Amino acid sequence: MIAIAAQAAIAAEKFQFKSIHSNVATVSESIEIGDEPGHVIAMFQAKGVGVRQVGPEEAPYKIEIWGTGDYRDDGTGEEQGYGKFIFADGSSYYERWIGKVVDGQGKGTAVYFNGTGRFAGMKGGSKFECTSLGDRFVCDVEGTIEIP
């Protein structure tokens, strides 16, 4: 009985974290709008790996990303999409993200949902800053996860 009570107390937690996400675009399609030079809408898919730097220790995790963007020739734009994070134990969760691009640097926020395994019932979200390196992008992520 004591072991069950201690386990329940440990299960509920809220923590802050910082991670680095390194991603590569695996699919990228764009269409020029034609209303002004360099204005395109794009759809992309990416895969990557995340490494937690601050917060509970975690093995590197897999990342899958799907998104769309509306970009201008001056390096500005707006983006939105979804991501999935898959952990070594099989647990996962999704995010819905939105961001703005200025000078090729994306900044935005994400809300987490639909956790499985140890993330079942989770709540959370993050802020991110991403730097584009051609077909690759690296993101600094700071967020909070609350597990019931």
Tab-separated table of C-alpha atoms in Angstrom:
chain	number	residue	atom	x	y	z
A	1	MET	CA	0.000	0.000	0.000
A	2	ILE	CA	2.841	2.424	0.760
A	3	ALA	CA	4.504	1.679	-2.609
A	4	ILE	CA	1.278	2.466	-4.498
A	5	ALA	CA	0.846	5.808	-2.715
A	6	ALA	CA	4.465	6.819	-3.393
A	7	GLN	CA	4.157	5.875	-7.061
A	8	ALA	CA	1.020	7.998	-7.514
A	9	ALA	CA	2.765	11.027	-6.010
A	10	ILE	CA	5.693	10.642	-8.411
A	11	ALA	CA	3.474	10.255	-11.507
A	12	ALA	CA	2.073	13.811	-11.348
A	13	GLU	CA	4.745	16.303	-12.304
A	14	LYS	CA	5.286	19.595	-14.045
A	15	PHE	CA	8.668	20.535	-15.437
A	16	GLN	CA	10.360	23.120	-17.594
A	17	PHE	CA	12.855	22.157	-20.263
A	18	LYS	CA	15.198	23.466	-22.921
A	19	SER	CA	16.013	21.408	-26.003
A	20	ILE	CA	17.747	21.692	-29.350
A	21	HIS	CA	15.986	20.240	-32.386
A	22	SER	CA	18.008	19.496	-35.527
A	23	ASN	CA	15.798	18.820	-38.554
A	24	VAL	CA	16.089	18.190	-42.282
A	25	ALA	CA	13.316	18.777	-44.838
A	26	THR	CA	12.405	15.504	-46.544
A	27	VAL	CA	9.617	16.966	-48.707
A	28	SER	CA	9.303	20.555	-49.872
A	29	GLU	CA	6.951	21.966	-52.496
A	30	SER	CA	6.290	25.608	-53.236
A	31	ILE	CA	4.100	27.602	-55.587
A	32	GLU	CA	4.860	31.161	-56.638
A	33	ILE	CA	1.831	33.390	-56.097
A	34	GLY	CA	2.741	36.014	-58.721
A	35	ASP	CA	1.341	39.044	-56.912
A	36	GLU	CA	4.898	40.201	-56.130
A	37	PRO	CA	8.364	38.821	-56.921
A	38	GLY	CA	9.422	36.007	-54.598
A	39	HIS	CA	6.056	35.492	-52.864
A	40	VAL	CA	5.475	31.749	-52.420
A	41	ILE	CA	3.340	29.396	-50.410
A	42	ALA	CA	5.017	26.173	-49.396
A	43	MET	CA	4.262	22.811	-47.865
A	44	PHE	CA	6.985	20.799	-46.168
A	45	GLN	CA	7.744	17.710	-44.155
A	46	ALA	CA	10.832	17.249	-41.997
A	47	LYS	CA	12.439	14.691	-39.725
A	48	GLY	CA	14.918	15.282	-36.986
A	49	VAL	CA	16.235	14.605	-33.532
A	50	GLY	CA	15.764	16.477	-30.265
A	51	VAL	CA	18.245	16.686	-27.409
A	52	ARG	CA	17.074	17.946	-24.029
A	53	GLN	CA	19.626	20.244	-22.380
A	54	VAL	CA	17.699	21.371	-19.290
A	55	GLY	CA	15.025	19.432	-17.408
A	56	PRO	CA	14.607	15.742	-16.667
A	57	GLU	CA	17.244	13.623	-18.381
A	58	GLU	CA	16.005	12.159	-21.658
A	59	ALA	CA	17.592	10.097	-24.423
A	60	PRO	CA	17.577	11.877	-27.818
A	61	TYR	CA	14.094	11.658	-29.358
A	62	LYS	CA	12.754	11.509	-32.916
A	63	ILE	CA	10.858	14.413	-34.471
A	64	GLU	CA	8.404	14.448	-37.378
A	65	ILE	CA	7.127	17.810	-38.676
A	66	TRP	CA	4.450	18.833	-41.209
A	67	GLY	CA	3.929	22.471	-42.092
A	68	THR	CA	2.892	25.205	-44.462
A	69	GLY	CA	4.293	28.664	-44.975
A	70	ASP	CA	3.577	31.930	-46.725
A	71	TYR	CA	6.952	33.522	-47.566
A	72	ARG	CA	8.106	36.768	-49.157
A	73	ASP	CA	11.333	37.580	-50.997
A	74	ASP	CA	12.457	39.910	-48.180
A	75	GLY	CA	12.933	36.925	-45.803
A	76	THR	CA	9.638	37.344	-43.929
A	77	GLY	CA	6.695	35.007	-43.652
A	78	GLU	CA	4.218	33.100	-41.544
A	79	GLU	CA	4.240	29.367	-40.800
A	80	GLN	CA	2.015	26.811	-39.123
A	81	GLY	CA	1.893	23.081	-38.718
A	82	TYR	CA	2.137	20.023	-36.544
A	83	GLY	CA	4.930	18.016	-34.993
A	84	LYS	CA	5.251	14.638	-33.347
A	85	PHE	CA	7.864	13.706	-30.747
A	86	ILE	CA	8.667	10.007	-30.309
A	87	PHE	CA	10.698	8.824	-27.322
A	88	ALA	CA	12.908	5.764	-26.761
A	89	ASP	CA	10.252	4.053	-24.583
A	90	GLY	CA	7.601	4.419	-27.331
A	91	SER	CA	5.788	7.330	-25.632
A	92	SER	CA	4.891	10.274	-27.849
A	93	TYR	CA	2.969	13.523	-28.116
A	94	TYR	CA	1.951	16.001	-30.803
A	95	GLU	CA	2.234	19.759	-31.073
A	96	ARG	CA	0.381	22.428	-33.018
A	97	TRP	CA	2.739	25.297	-33.831
A	98	ILE	CA	2.556	28.765	-35.379
A	99	GLY	CA	5.365	31.166	-36.151
A	100	LYS	CA	6.639	34.205	-37.982
A	101	VAL	CA	9.812	34.446	-40.039
A	102	VAL	CA	12.042	37.526	-40.070
A	103	ASP	CA	15.392	37.530	-41.903
A	104	GLY	CA	15.200	33.743	-42.281
A	105	GLN	CA	14.776	33.208	-38.515
A	106	GLY	CA	11.523	31.599	-37.357
A	107	LYS	CA	10.029	32.366	-33.943
A	108	GLY	CA	6.810	30.997	-32.562
A	109	THR	CA	4.845	28.972	-30.067
A	110	ALA	CA	3.504	25.439	-29.811
A	111	VAL	CA	0.764	23.725	-27.803
A	112	TYR	CA	1.167	20.019	-26.938
A	113	PHE	CA	-1.626	17.443	-27.140
A	114	ASN	CA	-2.553	13.764	-27.596
A	115	GLY	CA	0.202	12.223	-25.478
A	116	THR	CA	0.658	8.455	-25.260
A	117	GLY	CA	2.488	6.228	-22.780
A	118	ARG	CA	4.043	8.305	-20.003
A	119	PHE	CA	2.704	11.455	-21.697
A	120	ALA	CA	-0.958	10.332	-21.630
A	121	GLY	CA	-3.157	13.244	-20.517
A	122	MET	CA	-0.290	15.720	-20.690
A	123	LYS	CA	-0.586	19.479	-21.112
A	124	GLY	CA	2.104	21.860	-22.159
A	125	GLY	CA	3.643	24.064	-24.750
A	126	SER	CA	6.769	25.859	-25.820
A	127	LYS	CA	8.398	28.857	-27.473
A	128	PHE	CA	10.911	28.247	-30.239
A	129	GLU	CA	13.487	30.035	-32.368
A	130	CYS	CA	14.653	28.298	-35.548
A	131	THR	CA	17.500	29.112	-37.894
A	132	SER	CA	17.256	27.950	-41.494
A	133	LEU	CA	20.312	26.342	-43.089
A	134	GLY	CA	18.944	25.551	-46.557
A	135	ASP	CA	17.075	22.245	-46.310
A	136	ARG	CA	18.010	21.990	-42.618
A	137	PHE	CA	16.834	23.974	-39.626
A	138	VAL	CA	17.941	24.049	-36.007
A	139	CYS	CA	15.554	25.150	-33.256
A	140	ASP	CA	16.112	26.257	-29.669
A	141	VAL	CA	13.011	25.240	-27.697
A	142	GLU	CA	11.923	26.243	-24.170
A	143	GLY	CA	8.757	24.809	-22.718
A	144	THR	CA	6.711	23.270	-19.952
A	145	ILE	CA	5.164	19.809	-19.700
A	146	GLU	CA	2.594	18.840	-17.068
A	147	ILE	CA	1.814	15.141	-16.618
A	148	PRO	CA	-1.229	14.146	-14.543
